[in-house]
Short mmCIF file of C-alpha atoms in Angstrom, two decimals:
data_model
loop_
_atom_site.label_atom_id
_atom_site.label_comp_id
_atom_site.label_asym_id
_atom_site.label_seq_id
_atom_site.Cartn_x
_atom_site.Cartn_y
_atom_site.Cartn_z
CA MET A 1 24.40 -1.89 8.76
CA LYS A 2 22.41 -3.06 5.77
CA LYS A 3 19.78 -0.89 4.17
CA LEU A 4 16.38 -1.96 2.82
CA LEU A 5 15.07 -0.36 -0.37
CA GLY A 6 11.57 -1.05 -1.42
CA LEU A 7 10.48 -0.30 -4.95
CA PHE A 8 6.78 0.07 -5.87
CA ARG A 9 5.75 0.70 -9.41
CA HIS A 10 2.62 2.79 -9.94
CA ALA A 11 -0.52 0.77 -10.76
CA LYS A 12 -2.20 0.54 -14.18
CA SER A 13 -3.07 3.85 -15.61
CA ASP A 14 -5.84 5.09 -17.81
CA TRP A 15 -5.00 5.85 -21.44
CA HIS A 16 -8.59 6.75 -22.51
CA ASP A 17 -8.15 10.59 -22.44
CA ALA A 18 -5.92 11.29 -25.39
CA THR A 19 -5.61 14.97 -24.45
CA ALA A 20 -4.25 14.34 -20.88
CA ARG A 21 -0.58 14.88 -20.33
CA ASP A 22 1.31 11.75 -19.32
CA PHE A 23 1.99 13.28 -15.89
CA ASP A 24 -1.77 13.68 -15.27
CA ARG A 25 -3.01 10.22 -16.23
CA PRO A 26 -5.05 8.70 -13.46
CA LEU A 27 -5.32 4.97 -12.53
CA ASN A 28 -7.91 2.92 -14.45
CA GLN A 29 -10.30 0.49 -12.59
CA ARG A 30 -7.78 -2.36 -12.84
CA GLY A 31 -5.11 -0.08 -11.51
CA ARG A 32 -7.18 0.93 -8.48
CA LYS A 33 -7.85 -2.72 -7.66
CA GLY A 34 -4.16 -3.60 -8.11
CA ALA A 35 -3.02 -0.71 -5.85
CA ALA A 36 -5.34 -1.91 -3.11
CA VAL A 37 -4.31 -5.51 -3.39
CA MET A 38 -0.64 -4.55 -3.29
CA GLY A 39 -1.14 -2.09 -0.39
CA ARG A 40 -2.54 -4.94 1.74
CA HIS A 41 0.41 -7.16 0.71
CA ILE A 42 2.99 -4.47 1.53
CA ALA A 43 1.42 -3.99 4.98
CA GLU A 44 1.36 -7.74 5.63
CA HIS A 45 4.93 -8.07 4.41
CA GLY A 46 5.91 -6.36 7.57
CA VAL A 47 8.64 -3.88 6.54
CA LEU A 48 8.16 -0.55 8.23
CA TRP A 49 9.38 2.06 5.81
CA GLN A 50 10.95 5.02 7.54
CA ARG A 51 10.61 7.15 4.41
CA VAL A 52 8.33 6.97 1.40
CA ILE A 53 9.59 8.96 -1.55
CA ALA A 54 7.42 9.13 -4.62
CA SER A 55 6.90 10.62 -8.07
CA PRO A 56 4.22 13.29 -7.88
CA ALA A 57 2.60 11.97 -11.16
CA VAL A 58 -1.15 11.49 -10.64
CA ARG A 59 -0.96 7.72 -11.16
CA ALA A 60 1.85 7.32 -8.61
CA ALA A 61 -0.03 9.46 -6.01
CA GLN A 62 -3.25 7.53 -6.46
CA THR A 63 -1.31 4.31 -6.21
CA ILE A 64 0.05 5.36 -2.83
CA GLU A 65 -3.37 6.74 -1.66
CA MET A 66 -5.26 3.56 -2.59
CA ALA A 67 -2.55 1.22 -1.28
CA ALA A 68 -2.42 3.07 2.08
CA GLU A 69 -6.18 3.17 2.38
CA ALA A 70 -6.43 -0.59 1.68
CA ALA A 71 -3.67 -1.23 4.24
CA GLY A 72 -5.43 0.92 6.79
CA ARG A 73 -2.36 3.10 7.26
CA THR A 74 -1.48 6.70 6.90
CA VAL A 75 1.63 7.16 4.89
CA PRO A 76 3.62 10.39 4.97
CA VAL A 77 5.02 10.84 1.48
CA GLU A 78 7.90 12.97 0.16
CA TRP A 79 7.10 14.04 -3.33
CA ASP A 80 10.12 14.26 -5.62
CA ARG A 81 9.64 15.40 -9.19
CA ARG A 82 13.03 13.84 -10.12
CA ILE A 83 11.43 10.38 -9.82
CA TYR A 84 8.97 11.07 -12.61
CA LEU A 85 10.27 8.97 -15.60
CA ALA A 86 13.74 8.98 -14.05
CA SER A 87 16.59 6.85 -15.21
CA SER A 88 18.27 4.34 -12.97
CA ALA A 89 21.24 6.74 -12.53
CA THR A 90 18.89 9.50 -11.39
CA LEU A 91 17.13 7.21 -8.92
CA ALA A 92 20.57 6.07 -7.56
CA ASP A 93 21.71 9.65 -7.17
CA LEU A 94 18.43 10.45 -5.28
CA LEU A 95 18.93 7.45 -2.95
CA ARG A 96 22.54 8.52 -2.21
CA GLU A 97 21.21 11.82 -0.85
CA ILE A 98 19.18 10.11 1.85
CA PRO A 99 20.24 11.26 5.30
CA GLU A 100 21.48 8.83 7.83
CA PRO A 101 20.45 7.04 10.01
CA THR A 102 17.52 6.12 7.76
CA ARG A 103 17.55 2.40 7.26
CA ALA A 104 14.47 1.60 5.15
CA VAL A 105 13.11 3.57 2.17
CA LEU A 106 10.18 2.83 -0.18
CA LEU A 107 10.54 4.47 -3.60
CA VAL A 108 7.38 4.76 -5.65
CA GLY A 109 7.80 5.53 -9.29
CA HIS A 110 7.89 4.35 -12.91
CA ASN A 111 9.56 2.05 -15.39
CA PRO A 112 11.88 1.69 -17.00
CA GLY A 113 13.79 3.40 -14.16
CA LEU A 114 12.74 1.06 -11.28
CA GLU A 115 13.41 -2.04 -13.29
CA ASP A 116 16.76 -0.73 -14.48
CA LEU A 117 17.69 0.13 -10.91
CA ILE A 118 17.10 -3.47 -9.96
CA PHE A 119 19.35 -4.62 -12.83
CA ASP A 120 22.07 -2.18 -11.80
CA LEU A 121 22.02 -2.94 -8.02
CA VAL A 122 21.45 -6.71 -8.15
CA PRO A 123 24.30 -8.66 -9.74
CA ASP A 124 23.50 -10.76 -12.81
CA ASP A 125 25.45 -13.78 -11.49
CA GLY A 126 22.66 -16.38 -11.69
CA SER A 127 22.12 -16.40 -7.94
CA SER A 128 18.79 -14.58 -7.93
CA PRO A 129 15.77 -16.26 -9.44
CA LEU A 130 13.77 -13.13 -8.52
CA ARG A 131 16.02 -11.02 -10.68
CA ASP A 132 15.22 -13.43 -13.54
CA LEU A 133 11.50 -12.79 -13.00
CA VAL A 134 12.19 -9.00 -13.23
CA GLU A 135 13.97 -9.66 -16.56
CA GLU A 136 10.71 -11.24 -17.83
CA LYS A 137 8.60 -8.26 -16.75
CA PHE A 138 8.23 -5.74 -13.93
CA PRO A 139 4.56 -4.96 -14.42
CA THR A 140 2.52 -2.11 -12.94
CA ALA A 141 1.94 -2.28 -9.18
CA THR A 142 4.86 -4.60 -8.69
CA TYR A 143 6.58 -4.44 -5.26
CA ALA A 144 10.16 -5.42 -4.77
CA VAL A 145 12.48 -5.34 -1.73
CA LEU A 146 16.22 -5.08 -2.03
CA GLU A 147 18.71 -5.62 0.82
CA LEU A 148 21.63 -3.32 0.20
CA ASP A 149 25.08 -4.25 1.52
CA VAL A 150 26.09 -0.65 2.29
CA GLY A 151 26.60 1.19 5.62
CA LYS A 152 25.42 4.54 4.23
CA TRP A 153 23.16 5.50 1.41
CA ALA A 154 25.95 7.57 -0.05
CA ASP A 155 27.82 4.25 -0.63
CA LEU A 156 25.15 2.84 -3.01
CA ASP A 157 26.80 1.36 -5.99
CA ASP A 158 26.20 -1.16 -8.81
CA GLY A 159 26.07 -4.74 -7.58
CA CYS A 160 25.54 -3.98 -3.88
CA ALA A 161 22.04 -5.45 -3.47
CA ARG A 162 20.21 -8.73 -3.12
CA LEU A 163 16.57 -8.91 -4.39
CA VAL A 164 14.87 -10.57 -1.36
CA HIS A 165 11.17 -10.11 -2.21
CA LEU A 166 9.17 -9.66 -5.38
CA MET A 167 5.36 -9.57 -5.62
CA ARG A 168 3.28 -8.80 -8.69
CA PRO A 169 -0.46 -8.08 -8.56
CA ARG A 170 -1.26 -11.20 -10.59
CA ASP A 171 0.57 -13.31 -7.93
CA LEU A 172 -2.08 -12.30 -5.44
CA ASP A 173 -5.10 -12.05 -7.70
CA PRO A 174 -5.08 -13.78 -11.15
CA ASP A 175 -7.66 -11.26 -12.47
CA LEU A 176 -4.87 -8.69 -12.21
CA GLY A 177 -2.74 -10.60 -14.65
CA PRO A 178 -2.16 -10.01 -18.34
CA VAL A 179 -5.28 -9.50 -20.36
CA LEU A 180 -5.54 -12.40 -22.84
CA ILE A 181 -7.17 -11.72 -26.19
CA ASP A 182 -9.54 -14.52 -27.27
CA ASP A 183 -9.02 -15.23 -30.92
#
């Protein structure tokens, strides 16, 4: 049985408080809007996640809260400190621990770990135009869905996935795209 893995990067965070620890940075206004837009998209996309596992960093927690509110859903979340600024290898190890018969998991976290996880799981064989988009950039609040060709989470290994869906906030609302500086 194939597994579905959703990856949701936290939305844009606020850098204005220079005294705040990285872990404690909240979302900024654009991030709150992006989280809501993506929450509605994730709900409309139709995958029912059996488990949501997330970094407990403030920006990740607020992303989930605002996305769930915009989607009109209550989302039980498992907070896992290992996700905070985790490497791809750490995220893969965490996924291998997921108990069966769980089929669909949404992982909410940070870059570069999430992006690197896509690079490790999805083969770089030219067959995935979505992977090519991730190589360009995996911006804040991006949502990706991978189909894993494994029977058990414990069997997760490099090259076992297909990237079947990728949505960036700017794809849904151009105002959430890159800020261009007018010379």
